Coordinates of C-alpha atoms in Angstrom, one line a residue:
Chain J
M1 CA 3.0 -9.4 24.2
K2 CA 5.5 -10.8 26.6
F3 CA 9.2 -10.7 26.6
L4 CA 10.5 -14.2 27.7
R5 CA 14.1 -15.3 28.6
I6 CA 14.1 -19.0 28.4
E7 CA 17.0 -21.2 29.4
W8 CA 17.2 -24.3 27.3
K9 CA 20.0 -26.8 27.1
N10 CA 22.5 -24.4 28.6
Q11 CA 21.6 -21.5 26.4
I12 CA 19.4 -18.6 26.9
Y13 CA 16.9 -17.5 24.4
N14 CA 15.3 -14.0 24.3
L15 CA 12.0 -13.9 22.6
W16 CA 8.7 -12.1 22.4
A17 CA 5.6 -14.2 22.5
E18 CA 1.9 -13.7 22.6
K19 CA -0.9 -16.2 22.9
D20 CA -3.6 -16.2 20.2
G21 CA -6.2 -18.9 21.2
E22 CA -4.4 -22.1 20.6
K23 CA -1.8 -20.5 18.6
L24 CA 1.4 -18.6 19.7
W25 CA 3.1 -15.7 17.9
I26 CA 6.8 -15.8 18.4
H27 CA 9.3 -13.0 17.5
Y28 CA 13.0 -14.2 17.8
E29 CA 16.1 -12.6 16.3
G30 CA 14.1 -10.3 14.1
S31 CA 11.7 -12.9 12.6
T32 CA 8.1 -13.6 13.4
W33 CA 6.3 -17.0 13.3
K34 CA 2.8 -18.1 14.0
W35 CA 3.1 -21.5 15.9
I36 CA 0.3 -24.0 16.0
P37 CA 0.7 -26.9 18.5
P38 CA 1.5 -30.1 16.4
A39 CA -1.7 -31.9 17.5
K40 CA -3.8 -29.1 16.2
V41 CA -2.3 -29.0 12.7
Q42 CA -5.1 -30.3 10.4
V43 CA -4.3 -32.5 7.6
G44 CA -6.5 -30.9 5.0
S45 CA -7.0 -30.9 1.2
D46 CA -3.5 -29.2 0.9
S47 CA -1.7 -32.4 1.5
S48 CA -4.1 -34.8 -0.4
A49 CA -2.2 -37.5 -2.3
S50 CA -2.7 -35.8 -5.8
N51 CA -1.4 -32.5 -4.2
R52 CA -4.1 -30.7 -6.2
K53 CA -6.4 -28.6 -4.3
E54 CA -9.9 -30.0 -5.1
I55 CA -11.5 -27.4 -2.8
I56 CA -11.0 -23.8 -3.6
S57 CA -11.6 -21.7 -0.7
A58 CA -11.2 -18.0 -0.2
P59 CA -7.7 -17.3 1.1
M60 CA -9.0 -13.9 2.6
P61 CA -12.3 -12.1 2.9
G62 CA -13.3 -10.6 -0.5
R63 CA -15.9 -10.1 -3.0
I64 CA -16.5 -12.6 -6.0
V65 CA -16.1 -10.8 -9.2
D66 CA -16.5 -13.5 -11.8
I67 CA -17.2 -17.1 -12.1
P68 CA -16.9 -18.0 -15.7
F69 CA -18.2 -21.5 -15.7
Q70 CA -21.2 -23.2 -14.3
K71 CA -21.5 -26.3 -12.2
G72 CA -20.7 -29.3 -14.1
S73 CA -18.6 -27.6 -16.7
K74 CA -15.4 -29.3 -18.1
V75 CA -12.4 -27.2 -17.7
K76 CA -8.9 -27.4 -19.0
K77 CA -5.7 -26.9 -17.1
G78 CA -5.1 -23.1 -16.6
E79 CA -8.6 -22.0 -17.3
V80 CA -9.9 -19.3 -15.0
L81 CA -12.4 -20.8 -12.4
L82 CA -12.9 -17.8 -10.2
V83 CA -11.9 -14.0 -9.8
L84 CA -11.9 -12.7 -6.3
S85 CA -11.5 -9.1 -5.4
A86 CA -9.9 -8.2 -2.2
M87 CA -8.1 -5.1 -0.9
K88 CA -8.9 -3.5 -4.3
M89 CA -6.8 -6.1 -6.2
E90 CA -8.1 -9.1 -8.2
Y91 CA -7.0 -12.6 -7.7
T92 CA -7.5 -15.3 -10.2
F93 CA -7.9 -19.0 -9.4
K94 CA -7.1 -21.4 -12.2
A95 CA -7.8 -25.0 -12.9
E96 CA -4.7 -26.9 -11.8
A97 CA -5.5 -29.8 -14.3
E98 CA -8.2 -30.8 -16.6
G99 CA -11.4 -31.6 -14.7
V100 CA -15.0 -31.0 -13.9
I101 CA -16.5 -28.3 -11.6
E102 CA -18.3 -30.4 -9.2
D103 CA -20.0 -27.6 -7.3
I104 CA -20.1 -23.8 -7.1
L105 CA -20.9 -22.5 -3.7
C106 CA -21.0 -18.8 -4.3
Q107 CA -22.2 -16.3 -6.8
S108 CA -20.7 -13.3 -8.6
G109 CA -21.1 -10.3 -6.3
D110 CA -21.1 -12.3 -3.1
Q111 CA -19.0 -11.1 -0.1
V112 CA -17.1 -14.1 1.2
E113 CA -15.1 -14.8 4.4
A114 CA -11.8 -16.2 4.7
D115 CA -11.6 -20.0 4.3
Q116 CA -15.2 -20.0 3.0
V117 CA -15.3 -22.9 0.4
L118 CA -16.2 -21.5 -3.1
I119 CA -15.7 -24.2 -5.7
R120 CA -15.3 -28.0 -5.5
M121 CA -13.4 -29.4 -8.3
K122 CA -12.9 -33.0 -9.5
Y123 CA -9.7 -33.3 -11.5
V124 CA -9.2 -36.1 -14.1
Chain H
M1 CA -5.7 31.2 12.1
S2 CA -7.9 33.3 10.1
G3 CA -10.2 31.6 7.4
I4 CA -9.7 28.0 8.5
K5 CA -10.4 26.8 12.1
K6 CA -11.7 23.4 11.4
V7 CA -10.5 20.9 8.9
A8 CA -12.3 17.7 7.8
V9 CA -10.1 14.7 6.7
A10 CA -11.5 12.8 4.0
A11 CA -9.2 9.8 4.2
R12 CA -8.3 6.7 6.3
G13 CA -5.4 4.9 7.6
E14 CA -2.0 6.3 8.2
I15 CA -2.5 9.3 6.0
A16 CA -5.6 10.3 7.9
K17 CA -3.8 10.2 11.2
R18 CA -0.8 12.1 9.7
I19 CA -3.0 15.0 8.5
L20 CA -4.7 15.2 11.8
S21 CA -1.4 15.5 13.6
T22 CA -0.4 18.4 11.5
C23 CA -3.8 20.1 11.9
H24 CA -3.7 19.8 15.7
Q25 CA 0.0 21.1 15.7
M26 CA -1.4 24.2 13.8
G27 CA -4.2 24.8 16.4
L28 CA -6.9 23.5 14.0
D29 CA -9.8 21.5 15.1
T30 CA -10.4 18.3 13.1
V31 CA -13.2 16.1 11.9
L32 CA -12.7 12.6 10.6
L33 CA -15.1 11.6 7.8
Y34 CA -15.3 7.8 8.2
A35 CA -17.1 4.8 7.0
S36 CA -19.1 2.7 9.6
G37 CA -17.2 -0.3 10.7
D38 CA -14.0 1.8 10.4
E39 CA -14.1 2.9 14.1
K40 CA -11.0 1.0 15.3
N41 CA -8.0 2.8 14.1
E42 CA -5.6 5.6 15.1
A43 CA -7.4 8.3 13.0
F44 CA -10.6 7.6 14.5
R45 CA -9.2 7.8 18.0
W46 CA -7.3 11.0 17.5
A47 CA -9.8 13.1 15.5
R48 CA -11.5 15.8 17.6
E49 CA -14.8 14.8 16.0
R50 CA -16.0 12.1 13.8
V51 CA -18.8 12.1 11.2
C52 CA -20.0 8.9 9.7
I53 CA -20.4 9.2 6.0
G54 CA -21.8 5.8 5.0
P55 CA -21.3 2.1 5.1
E56 CA -18.1 0.0 5.0
D57 CA -18.3 -0.3 1.1
P58 CA -15.9 2.6 0.0
R59 CA -18.1 3.3 -3.0
K60 CA -20.8 4.3 -0.7
S61 CA -18.7 6.2 1.7
Y62 CA -15.0 7.2 1.1
L63 CA -15.6 7.5 -2.7
N64 CA -19.0 9.1 -2.3
I65 CA -18.7 12.8 -3.1
Q66 CA -22.1 14.0 -1.7
A67 CA -21.7 12.0 1.5
N68 CA -18.2 13.7 2.1
V69 CA -19.4 17.2 1.3
E70 CA -22.5 16.8 3.5
G71 CA -20.6 15.2 6.4
A72 CA -18.2 18.1 6.2
L73 CA -20.9 20.7 6.1
S74 CA -22.8 19.1 9.0
A75 CA -19.7 19.4 11.2
G76 CA -19.3 23.1 10.2
V77 CA -15.7 22.8 8.8
H78 CA -14.1 25.4 6.7
A79 CA -11.8 23.0 4.6
I80 CA -11.3 19.5 3.6
H81 CA -8.1 17.6 3.2
P82 CA -8.5 14.6 0.9
G83 CA -5.3 12.7 1.7
Y84 CA -4.3 10.4 -1.1
G85 CA -6.3 7.8 -3.0
F86 CA -10.1 7.9 -2.8
L87 CA -11.3 11.4 -3.8
S88 CA -7.9 13.2 -3.6
E89 CA -7.7 13.7 -7.3
S90 CA -11.3 14.1 -8.1
A91 CA -12.0 17.3 -9.9
D92 CA -15.8 16.6 -9.2
F93 CA -15.1 16.5 -5.5
A94 CA -13.1 19.7 -5.5
K95 CA -15.8 21.4 -7.6
Q96 CA -18.6 20.4 -5.1
C97 CA -16.4 21.7 -2.2
E98 CA -15.9 25.1 -4.0
K99 CA -19.7 25.2 -4.7
K100 CA -20.5 24.8 -1.1
G101 CA -17.9 27.2 0.1
L102 CA -15.6 24.6 1.5
I103 CA -11.9 25.0 0.9
F104 CA -10.5 22.0 -1.0
I105 CA -7.0 21.5 0.3
G106 CA -5.4 20.8 -3.0
P107 CA -5.1 22.3 -6.5
S108 CA -8.2 23.8 -8.2
S109 CA -10.8 21.4 -9.8
S110 CA -9.6 22.6 -13.2
A111 CA -6.1 21.6 -12.6
L112 CA -7.3 18.3 -11.1
A113 CA -9.3 17.7 -14.2
L114 CA -6.4 18.4 -16.5
F115 CA -4.0 16.2 -14.8
G116 CA -6.5 13.6 -13.6
N117 CA -6.9 12.5 -17.1
K118 CA -3.6 10.9 -18.0
I119 CA -4.3 11.3 -21.6
S120 CA -4.7 15.2 -21.4
A121 CA -1.6 15.3 -19.1
R122 CA 0.4 13.5 -21.8
S123 CA -0.7 15.9 -24.5
I124 CA 0.3 19.0 -22.5
C125 CA 3.7 17.4 -22.0
E126 CA 4.1 16.7 -25.7
K127 CA 3.2 20.4 -26.4
K128 CA 5.9 21.6 -24.0
G129 CA 8.5 19.4 -25.4
I130 CA 8.7 17.0 -22.3
P131 CA 9.5 13.4 -23.6
V132 CA 6.6 11.0 -23.3
L133 CA 6.6 7.2 -24.4
P134 CA 4.8 6.3 -27.7
G135 CA 1.1 5.6 -27.0
W136 CA -2.5 5.7 -28.0
S137 CA -5.7 6.6 -26.3
G138 CA -9.4 5.9 -27.0
S139 CA -12.6 4.3 -25.5
S140 CA -13.3 1.7 -28.1
Q141 CA -15.7 -1.2 -27.2
N142 CA -13.8 -3.2 -29.9
L143 CA -11.0 -5.3 -28.6
Q144 CA -9.5 -5.5 -32.1
T145 CA -8.9 -1.7 -32.0
Y146 CA -6.7 -2.0 -29.0
V147 CA -4.8 -5.0 -30.6
R148 CA -4.3 -3.0 -33.8
Q149 CA -3.0 0.0 -32.0
T150 CA -0.7 -2.0 -29.8
E151 CA 0.9 -3.6 -33.0
R152 CA 1.7 -0.1 -34.1
I153 CA 3.3 0.9 -30.9
G154 CA 5.0 -2.5 -30.5
Y155 CA 4.9 -4.9 -27.6
P156 CA 5.3 -4.8 -24.6
V157 CA 2.6 -2.3 -23.9
M158 CA 1.1 -1.0 -20.6
I159 CA -2.6 -0.9 -20.5
K160 CA -3.7 2.0 -18.4
A161 CA -7.0 3.5 -17.1
A162 CA -7.2 7.2 -18.1
D163 CA -8.0 8.0 -14.5
G164 CA -6.2 5.1 -12.9
G165 CA -3.8 5.4 -10.0
G166 CA -2.0 3.7 -7.1
G167 CA -1.2 0.8 -9.4
R168 CA -4.8 0.0 -10.1
G169 CA -6.3 -0.3 -13.6
L170 CA -2.7 -1.0 -14.8
R171 CA -1.7 -4.2 -16.7
L172 CA 1.3 -5.2 -18.9
A173 CA 0.7 -6.9 -22.2
H174 CA 3.5 -8.8 -23.9
N175 CA 1.4 -10.2 -26.8
E176 CA -1.9 -10.3 -28.5
K177 CA -3.2 -13.1 -26.2
D178 CA -2.3 -10.9 -23.1
M179 CA -4.2 -8.1 -24.7
K180 CA -7.4 -10.1 -25.1
N181 CA -7.2 -11.4 -21.5
L182 CA -6.2 -8.1 -19.9
I183 CA -8.3 -5.5 -21.5
P184 CA -11.6 -6.9 -20.1
Q185 CA -9.8 -7.3 -16.7
V186 CA -8.7 -3.6 -16.7
K187 CA -12.2 -2.6 -17.7
S188 CA -13.7 -4.6 -14.7
E189 CA -11.2 -3.1 -12.4
I190 CA -11.7 0.5 -13.3
Q191 CA -15.5 0.1 -13.3
T192 CA -15.4 -0.3 -9.4
S193 CA -12.7 2.2 -8.8
F194 CA -13.0 5.1 -11.4
S195 CA -15.8 7.0 -13.1
N196 CA -13.9 7.4 -16.4
Q197 CA -13.9 4.2 -18.4
E198 CA -11.3 5.4 -21.0
I199 CA -8.2 3.3 -21.6
F200 CA -4.9 4.2 -23.0
L201 CA -2.0 2.3 -24.2
E202 CA 1.7 3.2 -23.7
K203 CA 4.8 1.6 -24.7
Y204 CA 6.4 -0.3 -21.8
L205 CA 9.9 0.6 -21.0
E206 CA 11.5 -2.7 -19.7
S207 CA 14.0 -2.4 -16.8
A208 CA 13.6 1.2 -16.2
R209 CA 13.7 3.1 -13.0
H210 CA 10.8 5.0 -11.6
I211 CA 12.0 8.5 -10.5
E212 CA 9.7 11.3 -9.4
I213 CA 10.1 15.0 -8.8
Q214 CA 8.2 16.6 -5.7
V215 CA 6.9 20.0 -6.6
F216 CA 5.1 22.6 -4.6
V217 CA 3.5 25.8 -5.8
S218 CA 2.9 28.3 -3.1
A219 CA -0.2 30.7 -3.0
D220 CA 1.7 33.5 -4.8
G221 CA 2.7 31.2 -7.6
E222 CA 6.2 30.4 -6.7
I223 CA 7.4 26.9 -7.7
Y224 CA 9.4 25.1 -5.3
I225 CA 11.2 21.8 -6.4
F226 CA 11.9 19.4 -3.5
G227 CA 14.3 17.1 -5.3
D228 CA 13.6 13.6 -6.6
R229 CA 12.7 10.2 -5.2
D230 CA 13.5 6.9 -6.4
C231 CA 10.5 4.5 -6.2
S232 CA 11.6 1.7 -8.5
L233 CA 11.1 -0.9 -6.0
Q234 CA 7.6 -2.0 -6.8
R235 CA 5.5 -5.3 -7.0
R236 CA 2.7 -5.3 -9.4
H237 CA 3.1 -1.5 -9.8
Q238 CA 2.5 -0.9 -6.1
K239 CA 5.6 0.8 -4.6
I240 CA 7.2 -1.1 -1.6
I241 CA 10.4 0.9 -0.8
E242 CA 11.0 4.6 -1.6
E243 CA 14.0 6.8 -1.1
A244 CA 15.3 10.2 -1.6
P245 CA 17.4 11.4 -3.2
S246 CA 17.8 9.1 -6.1
H247 CA 21.2 8.5 -7.4
L248 CA 20.8 9.5 -11.0
P249 CA 23.4 11.8 -12.6
E250 CA 23.1 15.4 -11.7
D251 CA 22.5 16.5 -15.2
I252 CA 19.5 14.2 -15.6
K253 CA 18.1 15.5 -12.3
K254 CA 18.5 19.0 -13.5
R255 CA 16.7 18.2 -16.9
M256 CA 13.8 16.6 -15.0
K257 CA 13.5 19.6 -12.7
E258 CA 13.5 21.9 -15.7
A259 CA 10.7 19.7 -17.2
A260 CA 8.7 20.1 -13.9
L261 CA 9.2 23.9 -14.1
S262 CA 8.2 24.1 -17.7
L263 CA 5.1 21.9 -17.1
L264 CA 3.8 24.0 -14.2
S265 CA 5.0 27.5 -15.4
D266 CA 1.7 28.8 -16.8
L267 CA -0.9 26.5 -15.4
N268 CA -1.9 28.4 -12.2
Y269 CA -1.3 25.2 -10.3
K270 CA -1.4 25.4 -6.5
G271 CA -0.1 23.2 -3.7
A272 CA 1.7 19.8 -3.9
G273 CA 2.3 17.8 -6.9
T274 CA 4.5 15.0 -8.2
L275 CA 5.8 14.3 -11.7
E276 CA 6.5 10.8 -12.4
F277 CA 9.1 9.7 -14.8
L278 CA 10.7 6.5 -16.2
F279 CA 14.4 6.6 -16.6
K280 CA 16.5 4.3 -18.6
E281 CA 20.0 4.7 -20.3
E282 CA 20.3 8.4 -19.9
E283 CA 16.7 9.1 -21.2
F284 CA 13.7 9.9 -19.2
F285 CA 10.0 9.9 -20.1
F286 CA 7.0 11.7 -18.4
L287 CA 4.5 9.2 -17.1
E288 CA 2.0 11.1 -15.0
M289 CA 1.5 14.0 -12.7
N290 CA -0.1 13.3 -9.3
T291 CA -1.9 16.3 -8.0
R292 CA -1.9 15.2 -4.5
L293 CA 0.2 14.2 -1.5
Q294 CA 2.0 10.9 -2.3
V295 CA 2.3 8.0 0.1
E296 CA 6.1 8.5 -0.1
H297 CA 6.2 12.3 0.5
T298 CA 7.7 11.4 3.9
V299 CA 11.2 10.7 2.5
T300 CA 11.2 14.3 0.9
E301 CA 10.0 15.7 4.2
M302 CA 12.9 14.0 5.9
I303 CA 15.7 15.3 3.7
F304 CA 14.4 18.7 3.3
G305 CA 13.0 19.3 6.9
V306 CA 9.6 20.3 5.6
D307 CA 6.0 19.4 6.6
L308 CA 4.2 19.3 3.2
V309 CA 0.7 19.0 4.9
R310 CA 1.4 22.2 6.7
A311 CA 2.5 23.9 3.5
Q312 CA -0.7 22.6 1.8
I313 CA -2.9 24.0 4.6
L314 CA -1.1 27.4 4.5
T315 CA -1.5 27.5 0.7
A316 CA -5.2 26.7 0.8
L317 CA -5.4 29.7 3.2
G318 CA -3.6 32.0 0.8
Q319 CA -0.7 32.4 3.3
P320 CA 3.1 31.8 2.5
A321 CA 3.8 28.1 2.6
F322 CA 7.4 28.5 3.9
L323 CA 9.4 31.0 5.9
A324 CA 10.5 33.9 3.5
D325 CA 14.2 33.4 4.1
R326 CA 14.3 29.6 3.9
V327 CA 16.8 28.1 1.4
F328 CA 15.9 24.4 0.8
T329 CA 19.0 22.1 0.7
P330 CA 18.5 18.4 1.1
L331 CA 20.6 16.7 3.8
G332 CA 21.4 13.0 4.0
H333 CA 19.3 10.1 2.8
S334 CA 15.8 8.8 3.7
I335 CA 14.2 5.4 3.0
Q336 CA 10.6 4.4 3.5
C337 CA 9.3 0.8 3.8
R338 CA 5.6 0.2 3.5
I339 CA 4.4 -2.4 6.2
C340 CA 1.6 -4.2 4.5
A341 CA -0.9 -6.9 5.6
E342 CA 0.3 -9.5 3.0
D343 CA 1.9 -12.9 3.2
P344 CA 5.4 -13.0 1.5
F345 CA 5.4 -16.7 1.9
R346 CA 2.1 -17.2 0.0
Q347 CA 2.7 -15.1 -3.1
F348 CA 1.8 -11.9 -1.2
L349 CA -1.8 -12.9 -0.7
P350 CA -3.6 -10.1 1.4
A351 CA -3.6 -11.2 4.9
G352 CA -6.2 -9.2 6.7
G353 CA -6.9 -9.9 10.5
N354 CA -6.6 -8.3 13.8
L355 CA -3.5 -6.8 15.2
L356 CA -3.1 -8.7 18.4
S357 CA -0.2 -6.6 19.6
C358 CA 2.5 -4.5 18.1
L359 CA 5.7 -2.9 19.0
W360 CA 7.2 0.0 16.9
P361 CA 10.7 1.1 16.5
D362 CA 11.7 4.6 17.7
G363 CA 14.9 6.6 18.2
P364 CA 16.7 9.3 16.3
G365 CA 16.0 9.5 12.6
K366 CA 13.1 6.9 12.7
R367 CA 9.6 7.8 11.9
V368 CA 6.5 5.6 12.0
D369 CA 3.4 6.9 10.2
R370 CA 0.8 4.3 11.1
G371 CA -2.9 4.0 10.9
F372 CA -3.5 1.1 13.1
G373 CA -2.5 -0.2 16.5
Q374 CA -3.0 -3.0 19.0
G375 CA -6.4 -4.7 18.8
D376 CA -7.3 -2.9 15.4
P377 CA -8.7 -4.9 12.6
I378 CA -7.1 -4.8 9.1
S379 CA -10.1 -4.9 6.8
S380 CA -10.0 -6.6 3.5
L381 CA -12.2 -3.9 2.0
Y382 CA -9.4 -1.3 1.9
D383 CA -5.7 -1.4 0.9
S384 CA -3.3 -3.3 3.0
L385 CA -1.0 -0.5 4.2
I386 CA -0.7 -0.8 8.0
A387 CA 2.2 1.7 8.5
K388 CA 5.2 3.3 6.9
L389 CA 8.6 3.0 8.4
V390 CA 10.8 6.0 7.4
V391 CA 14.4 6.4 8.4
W392 CA 16.8 9.2 7.8
D393 CA 20.6 9.2 8.1
I394 CA 23.6 11.0 6.8
S395 CA 24.3 8.5 3.9
R396 CA 22.4 5.9 2.0
S397 CA 24.3 3.0 3.5
R398 CA 23.8 4.3 7.0
A399 CA 20.0 4.7 6.2
I400 CA 19.9 1.1 5.0
E401 CA 21.5 -0.2 8.2
K402 CA 19.1 2.0 10.2
M403 CA 16.2 0.5 8.3
K404 CA 17.3 -3.0 8.9
T405 CA 17.4 -2.4 12.7
A406 CA 14.0 -0.6 12.6
L407 CA 12.5 -3.6 10.8
E408 CA 14.0 -6.0 13.4
E409 CA 12.5 -3.8 16.2
T410 CA 9.0 -4.0 14.6
I411 CA 7.0 -6.7 16.0
I412 CA 3.5 -7.4 14.7
F413 CA 1.5 -10.2 16.0
G414 CA -2.0 -11.3 14.8
C415 CA -1.6 -10.4 11.2
T416 CA 0.9 -11.6 8.6
V417 CA 2.9 -8.7 7.2
N418 CA 5.6 -8.2 4.6
I419 CA 8.4 -7.4 7.0
P420 CA 10.6 -10.6 6.1
F421 CA 10.3 -9.6 2.5
L422 CA 11.4 -6.1 3.2
R423 CA 14.4 -7.4 5.1
H424 CA 15.3 -9.7 2.2
I425 CA 15.3 -6.8 -0.2
L426 CA 17.5 -4.5 2.1
C427 CA 20.1 -7.3 2.1
H428 CA 19.9 -7.9 -1.7
P429 CA 23.1 -6.8 -3.6
D430 CA 21.0 -5.1 -6.3
F431 CA 19.3 -2.9 -3.8
I432 CA 22.5 -2.2 -1.9
E433 CA 24.4 -1.3 -5.0
N434 CA 21.5 0.8 -6.3
R435 CA 20.7 -1.3 -9.4
V436 CA 16.9 -1.8 -8.8
T437 CA 14.6 -1.3 -11.8
V438 CA 10.8 -1.6 -11.6
D439 CA 10.9 -5.3 -12.6
F440 CA 13.3 -6.2 -9.8
V441 CA 10.8 -8.0 -7.6
E442 CA 9.4 -10.0 -10.4
K443 CA 12.7 -11.1 -11.6
S444 CA 14.5 -11.6 -8.2
F445 CA 11.6 -12.8 -6.0
P446 CA 9.2 -14.4 -8.6
K447 CA 7.5 -16.5 -5.9
G448 CA 8.1 -14.3 -2.9
I449 CA 10.4 -15.7 -0.3
A450 CA 10.6 -19.0 1.8
P451 CA 9.9 -18.8 5.4
S452 CA 12.9 -19.1 7.6
P453 CA 12.8 -22.5 9.4
F454 CA 11.1 -22.5 12.7
P455 CA 14.0 -22.5 15.3
F456 CA 12.3 -24.2 18.3
N457 CA 11.1 -27.8 19.0
P458 CA 7.8 -28.7 20.5
D459 CA 9.3 -29.2 24.1
F460 CA 10.7 -25.7 23.9
M461 CA 7.4 -24.3 22.7
N462 CA 5.6 -26.0 25.6
R463 CA 7.9 -24.1 27.9
V464 CA 6.7 -20.9 26.2
L465 CA 3.1 -21.9 26.3
N466 CA 3.4 -22.7 30.0
S467 CA 4.7 -19.1 30.6
F468 CA 1.2 -18.0 29.6
K469 CA -0.6 -20.3 32.1
P470 CA -1.7 -18.6 35.3
S471 CA 0.6 -19.8 38.1
G472 CA -0.9 -22.1 40.6
F473 CA 1.1 -20.5 43.5
A474 CA 0.0 -17.0 42.6
F475 CA -1.2 -14.9 45.7
N476 CA -5.0 -14.6 45.5
P477 CA -6.3 -12.3 47.9
W478 CA -9.9 -13.3 47.4
R479 CA -9.1 -17.0 48.1
D480 CA -7.0 -16.2 51.1
F481 CA -9.6 -13.8 52.4
K482 CA -12.2 -16.6 52.2
D483 CA -10.0 -19.1 53.9
K484 CA -9.6 -16.8 56.8
E485 CA -13.3 -16.4 57.4

């Protein structure tokens, strides 16, 4: 962690920073940000035109507790697609709209890593 | 010290480190019972000895009674401190320790069994005239039984695991549909966490405050009441900010203390304990009795000037827990914030990772109980508590100001933490004016909070990035040396 005093457009900014690979962690006036250089920001499934996540990936490492449906199942909006247990709490992923489960890439009981793709959906 | 020379700590994270410190201060040797993969944290570094008791999966290590007892015996300890969580309230664990001649630092196994089962704790209270909420208990496999009983009690109803704790195995049902969804969920959650599969139902008191009374019973049976704490600030039944004392009317506090005395009077209970109550509109109801140190014991320690872990160890030794002439009078106000690895901008998703670097606050009246430091991983296998920030000041408003500053001075890089959320709460009028009830977070911050806009443009950030590049003009003795040759 580095303390930096940066003069910018006739003003002095005091901040704490640390490099984390390509990213930078910044602490300024009591708040902390993780900054990713603009060129590295990936345009992923999050910003797809429909704005629905068709890929369900693990937001954090955890264990799969339940996958109530099978590959190819038709689901309605709000139905539970997957239950993940992490840090002793359970997290439920629900269908964002009516659709079909295109693929299931994990099994109940699996230990999964952060960002691992778990389910691929095709929404109607 | 006679009787105990070496203590095993059967806990992890901040509480393990906190217990180790008190042991060392008392001249006791320590042994940390840890799971493999859990070697990078403060407790591991500070313990005098370490014994691995099993793999990462807590069910095979931290929750494994035999592994803990064998680990302690192999290190030749005299006593075990179970911290909180894991086996701290396990009557079986206490019994196994007793059998093997190890002192379990906590109440007897029979007291643990009595209060560990929330159904039996409730019935003792009913017998002693301590108010409890309407409820029903049983272990039916039939969903319809739960639904029928709930209709009798009236919605909303809290579904609880008989052996639950720490916010786990706990769900709120508003209607029959909720019941049908949640009963299986609770069953699945308790299957992985608790041995007792019994469930009970309890009327849910909406917009109540969570108030608790800290008790301590010394070896000679004297009951000390260390005031009350307000732990209403919760999210999904996990406490976030706790403080002492609460601001309840004095007559209510007095009645709660009387309830605590009556509950413990003829039970042969020893050591630390906490009675949890719900308070609403001049009425209070007993929720449960926790037979261990609580995460928030710190705020009580701050206003009373006691070390409850020290008192626990002395009591386990059969020695007086406190100096004979001590009169306990609380002074000032204390607040604790739990720093957790969760993302307040993404609906509090757990945000494990590595602590790249951290800076902690210090100064008068500030205390940091932390389990992790620079370079340590925050594993998703365990709970997300990284550290507890505790402040003391002469009044509540001064304590709030001190906490705000302490949070500003806390810098954690590498892992997203809930500090921005804590800062939002500390500035919220309901918190400042002491109107927080247990549903405050769900009502006032249903979606967490929005991140504050990033203040710098890319050009400015390139300047920051450049400051991490090695300077081309730096003096390099090896290069200069070579040139001269």
